[in-house]
mmCIF file of C-alpha atoms in Angstrom:
data_model
loop_
_atom_site.group_PDB
_atom_site.id
_atom_site.type_symbol
_atom_site.label_atom_id
_atom_site.label_comp_id
_atom_site.label_asym_id
_atom_site.label_seq_id
_atom_site.Cartn_x
_atom_site.Cartn_y
_atom_site.Cartn_z
ATOM 1 C CA VAL A 1 -9.655 24.510 1.211
ATOM 2 C CA ASN A 2 -5.998 24.632 2.224
ATOM 3 C CA LEU A 3 -4.474 24.046 -1.188
ATOM 4 C CA ILE A 4 -4.208 27.671 -2.310
ATOM 5 C CA SER A 5 -4.321 28.477 -6.003
ATOM 6 C CA ILE A 6 -4.490 24.805 -6.915
ATOM 7 C CA THR A 7 -4.543 24.219 -10.668
ATOM 8 C CA ILE A 8 -7.322 22.092 -12.080
ATOM 9 C CA SER A 9 -5.451 20.221 -14.738
ATOM 10 C CA PHE A 10 -5.469 16.823 -16.374
ATOM 11 C CA HIS A 11 -2.102 15.894 -17.787
ATOM 12 C CA VAL A 12 -1.848 13.155 -20.374
ATOM 13 C CA SER A 13 -0.121 9.963 -19.248
ATOM 14 C CA ASN A 14 3.055 10.817 -21.161
ATOM 15 C CA SER A 15 3.569 14.068 -19.241
ATOM 16 C CA ARG A 16 3.246 12.204 -15.939
ATOM 17 C CA SER A 17 5.684 9.586 -17.164
ATOM 18 C CA GLN A 18 8.202 12.322 -17.958
ATOM 19 C CA LEU A 19 7.771 13.709 -14.416
ATOM 20 C CA TYR A 20 8.522 10.357 -12.846
ATOM 21 C CA LYS A 21 11.419 9.736 -15.219
ATOM 22 C CA SER A 22 13.031 12.849 -13.817
ATOM 23 C CA ILE A 23 13.088 11.262 -10.358
ATOM 24 C CA ASN A 24 15.576 8.390 -10.199
ATOM 25 C CA VAL A 25 17.672 7.960 -7.131
ATOM 26 C CA ASN A 26 19.726 5.171 -8.657
ATOM 27 C CA SER A 27 23.445 5.601 -9.020
ATOM 28 C CA LYS A 28 23.318 3.370 -12.112
ATOM 29 C CA ARG A 29 20.759 1.651 -14.308
ATOM 30 C CA ILE A 30 19.506 -1.701 -13.031
ATOM 31 C CA SER A 31 20.847 -4.771 -14.843
ATOM 32 C CA LYS A 32 18.614 -6.124 -17.544
ATOM 33 C CA ASN A 33 17.747 -9.442 -15.860
ATOM 34 C CA LEU A 34 17.140 -7.855 -12.428
ATOM 35 C CA GLY A 35 19.115 -10.706 -10.858
ATOM 36 C CA ILE A 36 19.824 -8.720 -7.653
ATOM 37 C CA GLN A 37 21.470 -10.622 -4.800
ATOM 38 C CA MET A 38 19.767 -9.353 -1.694
ATOM 39 C CA ILE A 39 19.434 -10.075 1.990
ATOM 40 C CA SER A 40 16.068 -9.130 3.431
ATOM 41 C CA VAL A 41 17.388 -6.426 5.749
ATOM 42 C CA PRO A 42 15.025 -3.663 6.869
ATOM 43 C CA HIS A 43 15.119 -0.401 4.933
ATOM 44 C CA GLY A 44 17.966 1.661 6.329
ATOM 45 C CA GLY A 45 19.462 -1.373 8.072
ATOM 46 C CA LYS A 46 17.438 -1.491 11.307
ATOM 47 C CA LEU A 47 13.832 -2.398 12.077
ATOM 48 C CA VAL A 48 12.236 0.278 14.260
ATOM 49 C CA ASN A 49 10.026 -0.804 17.220
ATOM 50 C CA SER A 50 9.069 1.893 19.736
ATOM 51 C CA LEU A 51 6.298 -0.051 21.507
ATOM 52 C CA ILE A 52 6.575 0.290 25.313
ATOM 53 C CA LYS A 53 5.537 -2.877 27.151
ATOM 54 C CA ASP A 54 6.115 -1.817 30.755
ATOM 55 C CA ASN A 55 2.833 -0.532 32.192
ATOM 56 C CA GLU A 56 4.484 1.760 34.733
ATOM 57 C CA LEU A 57 6.531 3.431 32.010
ATOM 58 C CA LYS A 58 3.415 3.738 29.862
ATOM 59 C CA ASN A 59 1.531 5.502 32.685
ATOM 60 C CA ASP A 60 4.493 7.844 33.283
ATOM 61 C CA LEU A 61 4.542 8.798 29.597
ATOM 62 C CA ILE A 62 0.780 9.365 29.494
ATOM 63 C CA SER A 63 1.014 11.562 32.621
ATOM 64 C CA SER A 64 3.730 13.669 31.009
ATOM 65 C CA CYS A 65 1.563 14.612 27.997
ATOM 66 C CA SER A 66 0.206 18.182 27.810
ATOM 67 C CA PHE A 67 -2.971 17.255 25.965
ATOM 68 C CA GLU A 68 -4.499 14.556 23.842
ATOM 69 C CA LEU A 69 -5.749 14.269 20.243
ATOM 70 C CA GLU A 70 -7.989 11.705 18.597
ATOM 71 C CA LEU A 71 -6.568 10.060 15.436
ATOM 72 C CA ASP A 72 -8.589 9.483 12.296
ATOM 73 C CA GLU A 73 -8.322 6.157 10.468
ATOM 74 C CA ARG A 74 -5.639 7.300 8.062
ATOM 75 C CA GLN A 75 -3.519 8.707 10.881
ATOM 76 C CA LEU A 76 -4.005 5.502 12.868
ATOM 77 C CA CYS A 77 -2.548 3.432 10.057
ATOM 78 C CA ASP A 78 0.509 5.706 9.838
ATOM 79 C CA VAL A 79 1.059 5.629 13.632
ATOM 80 C CA GLU A 80 0.844 1.835 13.763
ATOM 81 C CA LEU A 81 3.394 1.473 10.942
ATOM 82 C CA LEU A 82 5.694 4.002 12.627
ATOM 83 C CA ILE A 83 5.481 2.218 15.981
ATOM 84 C CA GLN A 84 6.179 -1.279 14.632
ATOM 85 C CA GLY A 85 8.703 -0.479 11.898
ATOM 86 C CA GLY A 86 6.668 -0.723 8.724
ATOM 87 C CA PHE A 87 8.012 2.705 7.796
ATOM 88 C CA SER A 88 11.595 1.975 8.937
ATOM 89 C CA PRO A 89 13.922 3.802 9.196
ATOM 90 C CA LEU A 90 11.407 6.440 10.311
ATOM 91 C CA ASP A 91 10.867 6.578 14.081
ATOM 92 C CA GLY A 92 8.343 9.421 13.780
ATOM 93 C CA TYR A 93 6.825 11.990 11.473
ATOM 94 C CA MET A 94 8.979 13.856 8.982
ATOM 95 C CA ASP A 95 10.324 17.356 9.632
ATOM 96 C CA GLU A 96 10.244 19.959 6.840
ATOM 97 C CA ALA A 97 13.653 19.010 5.420
ATOM 98 C CA ASP A 98 12.687 15.357 5.009
ATOM 99 C CA TYR A 99 9.211 16.278 3.774
ATOM 100 C CA LEU A 100 10.548 18.538 0.998
ATOM 101 C CA SER A 101 13.332 16.077 0.099
ATOM 102 C CA VAL A 102 10.875 13.199 -0.262
ATOM 103 C CA VAL A 103 8.408 15.329 -2.207
ATOM 104 C CA LYS A 104 10.948 16.682 -4.706
ATOM 105 C CA GLU A 105 13.632 13.985 -4.839
ATOM 106 C CA MET A 106 11.953 10.834 -3.401
ATOM 107 C CA LYS A 107 14.587 10.457 -0.759
ATOM 108 C CA LEU A 108 15.100 11.443 2.853
ATOM 109 C CA SER A 109 17.471 14.306 3.611
ATOM 110 C CA ASN A 110 20.119 11.632 4.418
ATOM 111 C CA GLY A 111 19.831 10.319 0.871
ATOM 112 C CA LEU A 112 17.809 7.145 1.573
ATOM 113 C CA ILE A 113 15.029 6.443 -0.960
ATOM 114 C CA PHE A 114 11.479 6.975 0.320
ATOM 115 C CA GLY A 115 8.259 7.059 -1.712
ATOM 116 C CA LEU A 116 5.776 9.406 -0.012
ATOM 117 C CA PRO A 117 5.816 11.841 2.942
ATOM 118 C CA ILE A 118 4.765 10.592 6.361
ATOM 119 C CA VAL A 119 3.489 13.653 8.298
ATOM 120 C CA PHE A 120 1.099 14.567 11.090
ATOM 121 C CA ASP A 121 -1.305 17.189 9.846
ATOM 122 C CA THR A 122 -3.135 19.548 12.206
ATOM 123 C CA ASP A 123 -5.039 22.812 12.636
ATOM 124 C CA ASP A 124 -4.566 22.714 16.402
ATOM 125 C CA ASP A 125 -2.531 25.667 17.725
ATOM 126 C CA ARG A 126 -1.267 23.570 20.621
ATOM 127 C CA VAL A 127 0.731 21.197 18.399
ATOM 128 C CA LEU A 128 4.002 23.146 18.569
ATOM 129 C CA PRO A 129 7.661 22.134 18.925
ATOM 130 C CA GLY A 130 8.278 20.994 22.466
ATOM 131 C CA ALA A 131 4.753 19.694 23.038
ATOM 132 C CA ARG A 132 4.180 16.123 24.111
ATOM 133 C CA VAL A 133 0.855 14.875 22.748
ATOM 134 C CA LEU A 134 -1.128 11.761 23.687
ATOM 135 C CA LEU A 135 -2.569 10.226 20.522
ATOM 136 C CA LYS A 136 -5.752 8.186 20.990
ATOM 137 C CA TYR A 137 -8.125 6.187 18.824
ATOM 138 C CA ASN A 138 -11.625 5.499 20.076
ATOM 139 C CA HIS A 139 -10.414 6.944 23.400
ATOM 140 C CA VAL A 140 -7.644 4.267 23.682
ATOM 141 C CA PRO A 141 -4.072 5.608 24.128
ATOM 142 C CA ILE A 142 -2.035 4.574 21.062
ATOM 143 C CA ALA A 143 1.153 6.637 21.104
ATOM 144 C CA VAL A 144 3.007 9.616 22.520
ATOM 145 C CA PHE A 145 4.028 12.238 19.930
ATOM 146 C CA ASP A 146 6.993 14.433 20.843
ATOM 147 C CA VAL A 147 6.608 17.363 18.474
ATOM 148 C CA SER A 148 9.909 18.751 17.177
ATOM 149 C CA SER A 149 8.767 20.812 14.183
ATOM 150 C CA ARG A 150 5.749 22.587 12.641
ATOM 151 C CA TYR A 151 5.631 23.984 9.152
ATOM 152 C CA LEU A 152 3.410 25.102 6.283
ATOM 153 C CA PRO A 153 3.557 22.390 3.597
ATOM 154 C CA ASN A 154 3.744 23.210 -0.079
ATOM 155 C CA LYS A 155 0.642 21.231 -1.030
ATOM 156 C CA PRO A 156 0.643 22.102 -4.757
ATOM 157 C CA LEU A 157 4.249 20.938 -4.999
ATOM 158 C CA GLU A 158 3.395 17.795 -3.026
ATOM 159 C CA ALA A 159 0.455 17.065 -5.348
ATOM 160 C CA LYS A 160 2.519 17.606 -8.504
ATOM 161 C CA TYR A 161 5.545 15.537 -7.520
ATOM 162 C CA CYS A 162 3.909 12.787 -5.490
ATOM 163 C CA TYR A 163 0.737 12.263 -7.490
ATOM 164 C CA GLY A 164 1.719 13.617 -10.880
ATOM 165 C CA THR A 165 -1.163 16.136 -10.962
ATOM 166 C CA THR A 166 -2.581 19.090 -9.062
ATOM 167 C CA SER A 167 -6.137 18.145 -9.931
ATOM 168 C CA ILE A 168 -8.449 17.656 -7.005
ATOM 169 C CA ASP A 169 -10.105 14.960 -9.122
ATOM 170 C CA HIS A 170 -7.256 12.730 -7.938
ATOM 171 C CA PRO A 171 -8.276 11.133 -4.601
ATOM 172 C CA ALA A 172 -4.980 11.859 -2.821
ATOM 173 C CA VAL A 173 -4.850 15.451 -4.017
ATOM 174 C CA LEU A 174 -8.414 15.820 -2.748
ATOM 175 C CA MET A 175 -7.364 14.260 0.536
ATOM 176 C CA ILE A 176 -4.399 16.535 1.190
ATOM 177 C CA THR A 177 -6.507 19.532 0.103
ATOM 178 C CA THR A 178 -9.764 19.013 1.972
ATOM 179 C CA GLU A 179 -9.029 16.465 4.736
ATOM 180 C CA ARG A 180 -5.550 17.306 5.978
ATOM 181 C CA GLY A 181 -4.951 20.244 8.300
ATOM 182 C CA LYS A 182 -3.193 23.471 7.350
ATOM 183 C CA TYR A 183 0.089 22.557 9.121
ATOM 184 C CA TYR A 184 2.317 19.526 9.033
ATOM 185 C CA THR A 185 4.323 18.564 12.089
ATOM 186 C CA GLY A 186 7.272 16.260 12.685
ATOM 187 C CA GLY A 187 8.644 14.421 15.682
ATOM 188 C CA LYS A 188 9.248 11.091 17.408
ATOM 189 C CA ILE A 189 6.509 8.539 18.065
ATOM 190 C CA THR A 190 6.546 6.207 21.079
ATOM 191 C CA GLY A 191 4.068 3.359 21.017
ATOM 192 C CA LEU A 192 1.753 2.609 23.916
ATOM 193 C CA ASN A 193 -0.768 0.161 22.459
ATOM 194 C CA ILE A 194 -1.393 -1.548 19.140
ATOM 195 C CA PRO A 195 -4.872 -0.804 17.771
ATOM 196 C CA LYS A 196 -7.453 -3.563 18.320
ATOM 197 C CA ARG A 197 -8.826 -4.345 14.874
ATOM 198 C CA GLU A 198 -11.373 -6.792 13.523
ATOM 199 C CA PHE A 199 -8.659 -7.887 11.161
ATOM 200 C CA PRO A 200 -5.360 -8.635 13.044
ATOM 201 C CA CYS A 201 -2.275 -6.984 11.527
ATOM 202 C CA LYS A 202 0.994 -8.667 12.471
ATOM 203 C CA SER A 203 4.040 -6.475 12.970
ATOM 204 C CA PRO A 204 7.034 -6.647 10.607
ATOM 205 C CA GLU A 205 8.913 -8.592 13.328
ATOM 206 C CA GLU A 206 6.057 -11.089 13.705
ATOM 207 C CA VAL A 207 5.761 -11.609 9.961
ATOM 208 C CA ARG A 208 9.524 -12.009 9.622
ATOM 209 C CA ASP A 209 9.567 -14.654 12.361
ATOM 210 C CA HIS A 210 6.967 -16.647 10.388
ATOM 211 C CA LEU A 211 8.757 -16.474 7.029
ATOM 212 C CA PRO A 212 11.365 -19.004 5.891
ATOM 213 C CA LYS A 213 14.864 -17.598 6.154
ATOM 214 C CA ASP A 214 16.610 -19.179 3.181
ATOM 215 C CA VAL A 215 14.295 -18.508 0.194
ATOM 216 C CA ASP A 216 13.039 -15.557 -1.771
ATOM 217 C CA ILE A 217 9.901 -13.889 -0.384
ATOM 218 C CA VAL A 218 7.641 -12.501 -3.062
ATOM 219 C CA ALA A 219 5.099 -9.932 -1.875
ATOM 220 C CA PHE A 220 1.631 -9.532 -3.440
ATOM 221 C CA GLN A 221 -0.288 -6.353 -2.628
ATOM 222 C CA CYS A 222 -3.992 -5.950 -3.192
ATOM 223 C CA ARG A 223 -6.900 -3.891 -1.878
ATOM 224 C CA ASN A 224 -9.796 -6.003 -3.217
ATOM 225 C CA PRO A 225 -11.057 -9.589 -2.809
ATOM 226 C CA ILE A 226 -8.851 -12.103 -4.545
ATOM 227 C CA HIS A 227 -10.353 -13.813 -7.560
ATOM 228 C CA ARG A 228 -9.025 -16.621 -9.779
ATOM 229 C CA ALA A 229 -6.907 -14.397 -12.011
ATOM 230 C CA HIS A 230 -5.199 -12.846 -8.978
ATOM 231 C CA TYR A 231 -4.462 -16.243 -7.529
ATOM 232 C CA GLU A 232 -3.010 -17.503 -10.793
ATOM 233 C CA LEU A 233 -0.946 -14.347 -11.050
ATOM 234 C CA PHE A 234 0.778 -14.503 -7.688
ATOM 235 C CA THR A 235 1.306 -18.286 -7.621
ATOM 236 C CA ARG A 236 2.805 -18.253 -11.149
ATOM 237 C CA ALA A 237 5.100 -15.385 -10.091
ATOM 238 C CA LEU A 238 6.950 -17.966 -8.017
ATOM 239 C CA ASP A 239 8.074 -19.578 -11.296
ATOM 240 C CA ASP A 240 9.469 -16.371 -12.725
ATOM 241 C CA PRO A 241 13.142 -16.799 -13.767
ATOM 242 C CA ILE A 242 14.178 -13.893 -11.496
ATOM 243 C CA VAL A 243 12.796 -15.744 -8.442
ATOM 244 C CA ARG A 244 14.938 -18.518 -7.005
ATOM 245 C CA PRO A 245 13.550 -22.063 -6.487
ATOM 246 C CA ASN A 246 11.314 -22.831 -3.421
ATOM 247 C CA ALA A 247 10.250 -19.216 -2.986
ATOM 248 C CA VAL A 248 7.078 -18.362 -1.116
ATOM 249 C CA VAL A 249 4.593 -15.542 -1.676
ATOM 250 C CA LEU A 250 3.470 -13.207 1.069
ATOM 251 C CA VAL A 251 -0.097 -12.206 0.267
ATOM 252 C CA HIS A 252 -0.276 -8.877 2.115
ATOM 253 C CA PRO A 253 -3.489 -6.966 1.412
ATOM 254 C CA THR A 254 -4.069 -3.463 2.691
ATOM 255 C CA CYS A 255 -7.050 -3.357 5.035
ATOM 256 C CA GLY A 256 -7.045 0.331 5.870
ATOM 257 C CA PRO A 257 -9.053 3.114 4.207
ATOM 258 C CA THR A 258 -8.944 2.978 0.390
ATOM 259 C CA GLN A 259 -11.401 4.356 -2.193
ATOM 260 C CA PRO A 260 -14.937 5.318 -1.121
ATOM 261 C CA ASP A 261 -16.501 2.646 -3.358
ATOM 262 C CA ASP A 262 -14.141 -0.152 -2.304
ATOM 263 C CA ILE A 263 -15.347 -3.129 -0.278
ATOM 264 C CA PRO A 264 -14.827 -2.448 3.485
ATOM 265 C CA GLY A 265 -11.625 -3.775 5.046
ATOM 266 C CA ILE A 266 -13.373 -6.200 7.388
ATOM 267 C CA VAL A 267 -15.282 -7.800 4.450
ATOM 268 C CA ARG A 268 -12.087 -8.112 2.455
ATOM 269 C CA TYR A 269 -10.428 -9.709 5.453
ATOM 270 C CA LYS A 270 -13.208 -12.327 5.675
ATOM 271 C CA THR A 271 -12.751 -13.202 1.983
ATOM 272 C CA TYR A 272 -9.034 -13.662 2.456
ATOM 273 C CA GLU A 273 -9.519 -15.913 5.452
ATOM 274 C CA VAL A 274 -11.914 -18.292 3.693
ATOM 275 C CA LEU A 275 -9.671 -18.344 0.647
ATOM 276 C CA LYS A 276 -6.664 -19.167 2.803
ATOM 277 C CA GLU A 277 -8.543 -22.141 4.192
ATOM 278 C CA GLN A 278 -9.853 -23.263 0.806
ATOM 279 C CA THR A 279 -6.482 -23.155 -0.987
ATOM 280 C CA ASN A 280 -4.323 -24.370 1.915
ATOM 281 C CA ASN A 281 -1.209 -23.698 -0.140
ATOM 282 C CA PRO A 282 2.083 -24.209 1.806
ATOM 283 C CA ARG A 283 3.885 -21.707 -0.490
ATOM 284 C CA ILE A 284 1.533 -18.892 0.495
ATOM 285 C CA VAL A 285 1.876 -16.858 3.712
ATOM 286 C CA TRP A 286 -1.018 -14.536 4.600
ATOM 287 C CA ALA A 287 -0.804 -11.315 6.569
ATOM 288 C CA TYR A 288 -2.649 -7.979 6.652
ATOM 289 C CA LEU A 289 -1.340 -4.426 6.429
ATOM 290 C CA PRO A 290 -2.767 -1.390 8.253
ATOM 291 C CA TYR A 291 -2.084 1.000 5.388
ATOM 292 C CA SER A 292 -4.165 3.782 3.863
ATOM 293 C CA MET A 293 -3.935 3.862 0.099
ATOM 294 C CA HIS A 294 -3.074 7.094 -1.736
ATOM 295 C CA MET A 295 -3.596 5.776 -5.277
ATOM 296 C CA ALA A 296 -0.297 7.378 -6.134
ATOM 297 C CA GLY A 297 0.719 5.021 -8.941
ATOM 298 C CA PRO A 298 4.519 4.992 -9.412
ATOM 299 C CA ARG A 299 5.332 6.718 -6.096
ATOM 300 C CA GLU A 300 3.059 4.333 -4.209
ATOM 301 C CA ALA A 301 4.753 1.312 -5.851
ATOM 302 C CA ILE A 302 7.987 2.484 -4.263
ATOM 303 C CA GLN A 303 6.256 3.026 -0.914
ATOM 304 C CA HIS A 304 4.804 -0.466 -0.988
ATOM 305 C CA MET A 305 8.167 -1.983 -1.857
ATOM 306 C CA ILE A 306 9.793 -0.258 1.098
ATOM 307 C CA ILE A 307 7.090 -1.440 3.460
ATOM 308 C CA ARG A 308 7.284 -5.034 2.218
ATOM 309 C CA LYS A 309 11.087 -4.921 2.500
ATOM 310 C CA ASN A 310 10.609 -4.119 6.154
ATOM 311 C CA TYR A 311 8.230 -7.092 6.439
ATOM 312 C CA GLY A 312 10.990 -9.360 5.091
ATOM 313 C CA CYS A 313 10.291 -9.519 1.350
ATOM 314 C CA THR A 314 12.941 -9.712 -1.342
ATOM 315 C CA HIS A 315 10.603 -9.377 -4.379
ATOM 316 C CA PHE A 316 7.428 -7.435 -5.105
ATOM 317 C CA ILE A 317 4.824 -8.171 -7.758
ATOM 318 C CA ILE A 318 3.966 -5.075 -9.789
ATOM 319 C CA GLY A 319 0.670 -5.240 -11.628
ATOM 320 C CA ARG A 320 -0.587 -3.220 -14.538
ATOM 321 C CA ASP A 321 -1.679 0.236 -13.392
ATOM 322 C CA MET A 322 -0.694 -0.504 -9.807
ATOM 323 C CA ALA A 323 -2.292 1.911 -7.316
ATOM 324 C CA GLY A 324 -3.755 3.778 -10.245
ATOM 325 C CA CYS A 325 -7.003 5.702 -10.459
ATOM 326 C CA LYS A 326 -9.188 7.438 -13.013
ATOM 327 C CA SER A 327 -10.623 10.931 -13.329
ATOM 328 C CA SER A 328 -14.263 11.030 -12.390
ATOM 329 C CA LEU A 329 -14.740 13.864 -14.878
ATOM 330 C CA ASP A 330 -13.403 12.384 -18.099
ATOM 331 C CA GLY A 331 -12.603 8.780 -17.184
ATOM 332 C CA ASN A 332 -8.955 9.106 -18.148
ATOM 333 C CA ASP A 333 -6.233 7.232 -16.213
ATOM 334 C CA PHE A 334 -3.933 9.396 -14.107
ATOM 335 C CA TYR A 335 -1.048 7.038 -14.899
ATOM 336 C CA GLY A 336 0.024 4.885 -17.799
ATOM 337 C CA ALA A 337 -0.572 1.144 -17.496
ATOM 338 C CA TYR A 338 3.124 0.388 -17.008
ATOM 339 C CA ASP A 339 4.326 3.578 -15.304
ATOM 340 C CA ALA A 340 4.537 1.850 -11.888
ATOM 341 C CA GLN A 341 6.354 -1.202 -13.301
ATOM 342 C CA ASN A 342 8.907 0.914 -15.143
ATOM 343 C CA PHE A 343 9.478 3.207 -12.216
ATOM 344 C CA ALA A 344 9.977 0.262 -9.844
ATOM 345 C CA LYS A 345 12.522 -1.278 -12.209
ATOM 346 C CA GLU A 346 14.447 1.982 -12.514
ATOM 347 C CA ASN A 347 14.756 2.287 -8.689
ATOM 348 C CA ALA A 348 14.959 -1.388 -7.703
ATOM 349 C CA GLU A 349 18.715 -1.575 -7.268
ATOM 350 C CA THR A 350 18.842 1.374 -4.915
ATOM 351 C CA LEU A 351 15.780 0.154 -3.033
ATOM 352 C CA GLY A 352 17.019 -3.428 -2.708
ATOM 353 C CA VAL A 353 13.778 -5.127 -3.745
ATOM 354 C CA THR A 354 13.341 -6.918 -7.094
ATOM 355 C CA PRO A 355 10.069 -6.058 -8.900
ATOM 356 C CA VAL A 356 8.317 -8.992 -10.556
ATOM 357 C CA PRO A 357 6.163 -7.759 -13.472
ATOM 358 C CA SER A 358 2.748 -9.439 -13.334
ATOM 359 C CA LEU A 359 1.604 -11.640 -16.175
ATOM 360 C CA ASN A 360 -1.259 -10.417 -18.356
ATOM 361 C CA LEU A 361 -3.442 -13.498 -17.849
ATOM 362 C CA VAL A 362 -6.727 -14.329 -19.551
ATOM 363 C CA TYR A 363 -9.098 -17.282 -19.179
ATOM 364 C CA THR A 364 -9.657 -19.470 -22.261
ATOM 365 C CA GLU A 365 -12.159 -22.210 -22.902
ATOM 366 C CA GLU A 366 -9.417 -24.507 -24.272
ATOM 367 C CA GLU A 367 -6.492 -24.086 -21.805
ATOM 368 C CA ASN A 368 -7.823 -22.255 -18.740
ATOM 369 C CA TYR A 369 -5.533 -19.338 -17.672
ATOM 370 C CA VAL A 370 -2.763 -18.420 -20.118
ATOM 371 C CA THR A 371 -1.057 -15.171 -21.070
ATOM 372 C CA ALA A 372 -2.934 -12.906 -23.439
ATOM 373 C CA GLU A 373 -0.058 -13.118 -25.903
ATOM 374 C CA TYR A 374 -0.212 -16.948 -25.958
ATOM 375 C CA ALA A 375 -4.020 -16.931 -26.343
ATOM 376 C CA LYS A 376 -3.745 -14.599 -29.302
ATOM 377 C CA GLU A 377 -0.988 -16.601 -30.917
ATOM 378 C CA LYS A 378 -2.887 -19.871 -30.602
ATOM 379 C CA GLY A 379 -6.275 -18.392 -31.481
ATOM 380 C CA LEU A 380 -7.839 -19.485 -28.199
ATOM 381 C CA THR A 381 -11.351 -18.487 -27.108
ATOM 382 C CA ILE A 382 -11.086 -15.872 -24.355
ATOM 383 C CA LYS A 383 -13.865 -15.477 -21.770
ATOM 384 C CA ASN A 384 -14.430 -12.175 -20.027
ATOM 385 C CA LEU A 385 -16.470 -10.959 -17.079
ATOM 386 C CA SER A 386 -16.282 -7.314 -16.152
ATOM 387 C CA GLY A 387 -16.254 -6.086 -12.568
ATOM 388 C CA THR A 388 -19.521 -4.282 -13.162
ATOM 389 C CA LYS A 389 -21.190 -7.446 -14.509
ATOM 390 C CA PHE A 390 -19.794 -9.457 -11.602
ATOM 391 C CA ARG A 391 -21.325 -7.059 -9.093
ATOM 392 C CA GLN A 392 -24.674 -7.178 -10.881
ATOM 393 C CA MET A 393 -24.613 -11.005 -10.828
ATOM 394 C CA LEU A 394 -23.626 -10.928 -7.159
ATOM 395 C CA ARG A 395 -26.576 -8.684 -6.244
ATOM 396 C CA GLY A 396 -28.974 -10.614 -8.431
ATOM 397 C CA GLY A 397 -28.100 -13.995 -6.947
ATOM 398 C CA ASP A 398 -26.901 -15.334 -10.284
ATOM 399 C CA ASP A 399 -24.365 -18.155 -10.486
ATOM 400 C CA ILE A 400 -20.807 -16.819 -10.689
ATOM 401 C CA PRO A 401 -18.553 -18.886 -12.950
ATOM 402 C CA THR A 402 -15.888 -20.659 -10.910
ATOM 403 C CA TRP A 403 -13.213 -19.778 -13.455
ATOM 404 C CA PHE A 404 -13.739 -16.152 -12.422
ATOM 405 C CA ALA A 405 -14.206 -16.276 -8.645
ATOM 406 C CA PHE A 406 -13.746 -18.714 -5.777
ATOM 407 C CA GLU A 407 -17.010 -20.094 -4.353
ATOM 408 C CA SER A 408 -15.877 -19.362 -0.785
ATOM 409 C CA VAL A 409 -15.183 -15.712 -1.632
ATOM 410 C CA VAL A 410 -18.509 -15.304 -3.438
ATOM 411 C CA LYS A 411 -20.349 -16.789 -0.427
ATOM 412 C CA VAL A 412 -18.809 -14.199 1.932
ATOM 413 C CA LEU A 413 -19.553 -11.298 -0.444
ATOM 414 C CA ARG A 414 -23.176 -12.390 -0.842
ATOM 415 C CA GLU A 415 -23.689 -12.827 2.886
ATOM 416 C CA GLU A 416 -22.249 -9.373 3.578
ATOM 417 C CA ALA A 417 -24.350 -7.804 0.848
ATOM 418 C CA GLN A 418 -27.510 -9.325 2.246
ATOM 419 C CA SER A 419 -26.724 -8.284 5.817
ATOM 420 C CA SER A 420 -26.099 -4.692 4.787
#
């Protein structure tokens, strides 16, 4: 275990909230109505794209490498986003100055806001400044890594500031402790090939080319199959007063590694594809993101907003307990239900993306989906179906109510469950 003297602690939500309140890179408080006038420029002003297309140049770069390393799935996601500009303005992994600045102050050493560190971890003694490394995945050359720095990270500090806790019961703290190598390294990445995936992930440039240029683009992030409540949530977000008329929503699920008990990325992709066909909504654009979730709550909300800004979005839907997780020991949430929303609002002006708080929707027998506040005020009959009950019904072959889930999505989930 590389995280030396890690403290096993479970802070209450309020203490985490205070930690995040201490990090605010804004020069002034955001206006109350969040009516920010924005142009969807990439973060830092320029979209990075280091992909080499000339085969002769690719071969020359490969030949100049001293040795090669195989990427894991998490590293592969980071490399792809670095190559194609999802992490703009980064053109490679962070050096120690940027790493510490992002950890402690949530900004790069040049002052630009950034949510979480992007680093290449290693235990390999060959990965030293001056080395040129060929990075592969499944033996396919993906990128060339020109190493410019190597340093011992402060993992307890990283855990405390980025994830709000040093407890290894948090999945990201466990990841940096037990999965990542002892050293972090920084340096430029040059792309050779885009990973071949079962779910195609368009680059920021490709997504931007497909988006309308003269309307607001509202991003919706998810890591699970989309059910009726999700659909109602992101389509109704287009009618929010802070969103201008004729806006479209970019449904942009993460299809990289998430939680161990989450549905696999390829299965999620299949559910999205059938739902896209079933709904056929001209105000919805679908794309997929090669991103590995950290479950970092408020910090991850900022990271997602930066990524979606690079993909062309002007607004970002922030749900309750976004990117949150629970302790497996006591069941307590690591973050408050609205920590991510509040943190996003506090930093929105500096970031240049408008957060759209998600509606708290419930299904009622009398009026279908309405807000929980409206249902309570009118005394409507609310119907509930827990995720646990849904999975039991799915496995048992029971009929799933159509108010809860789309038939096309249920069909895919059942077929995948039977085949596995």
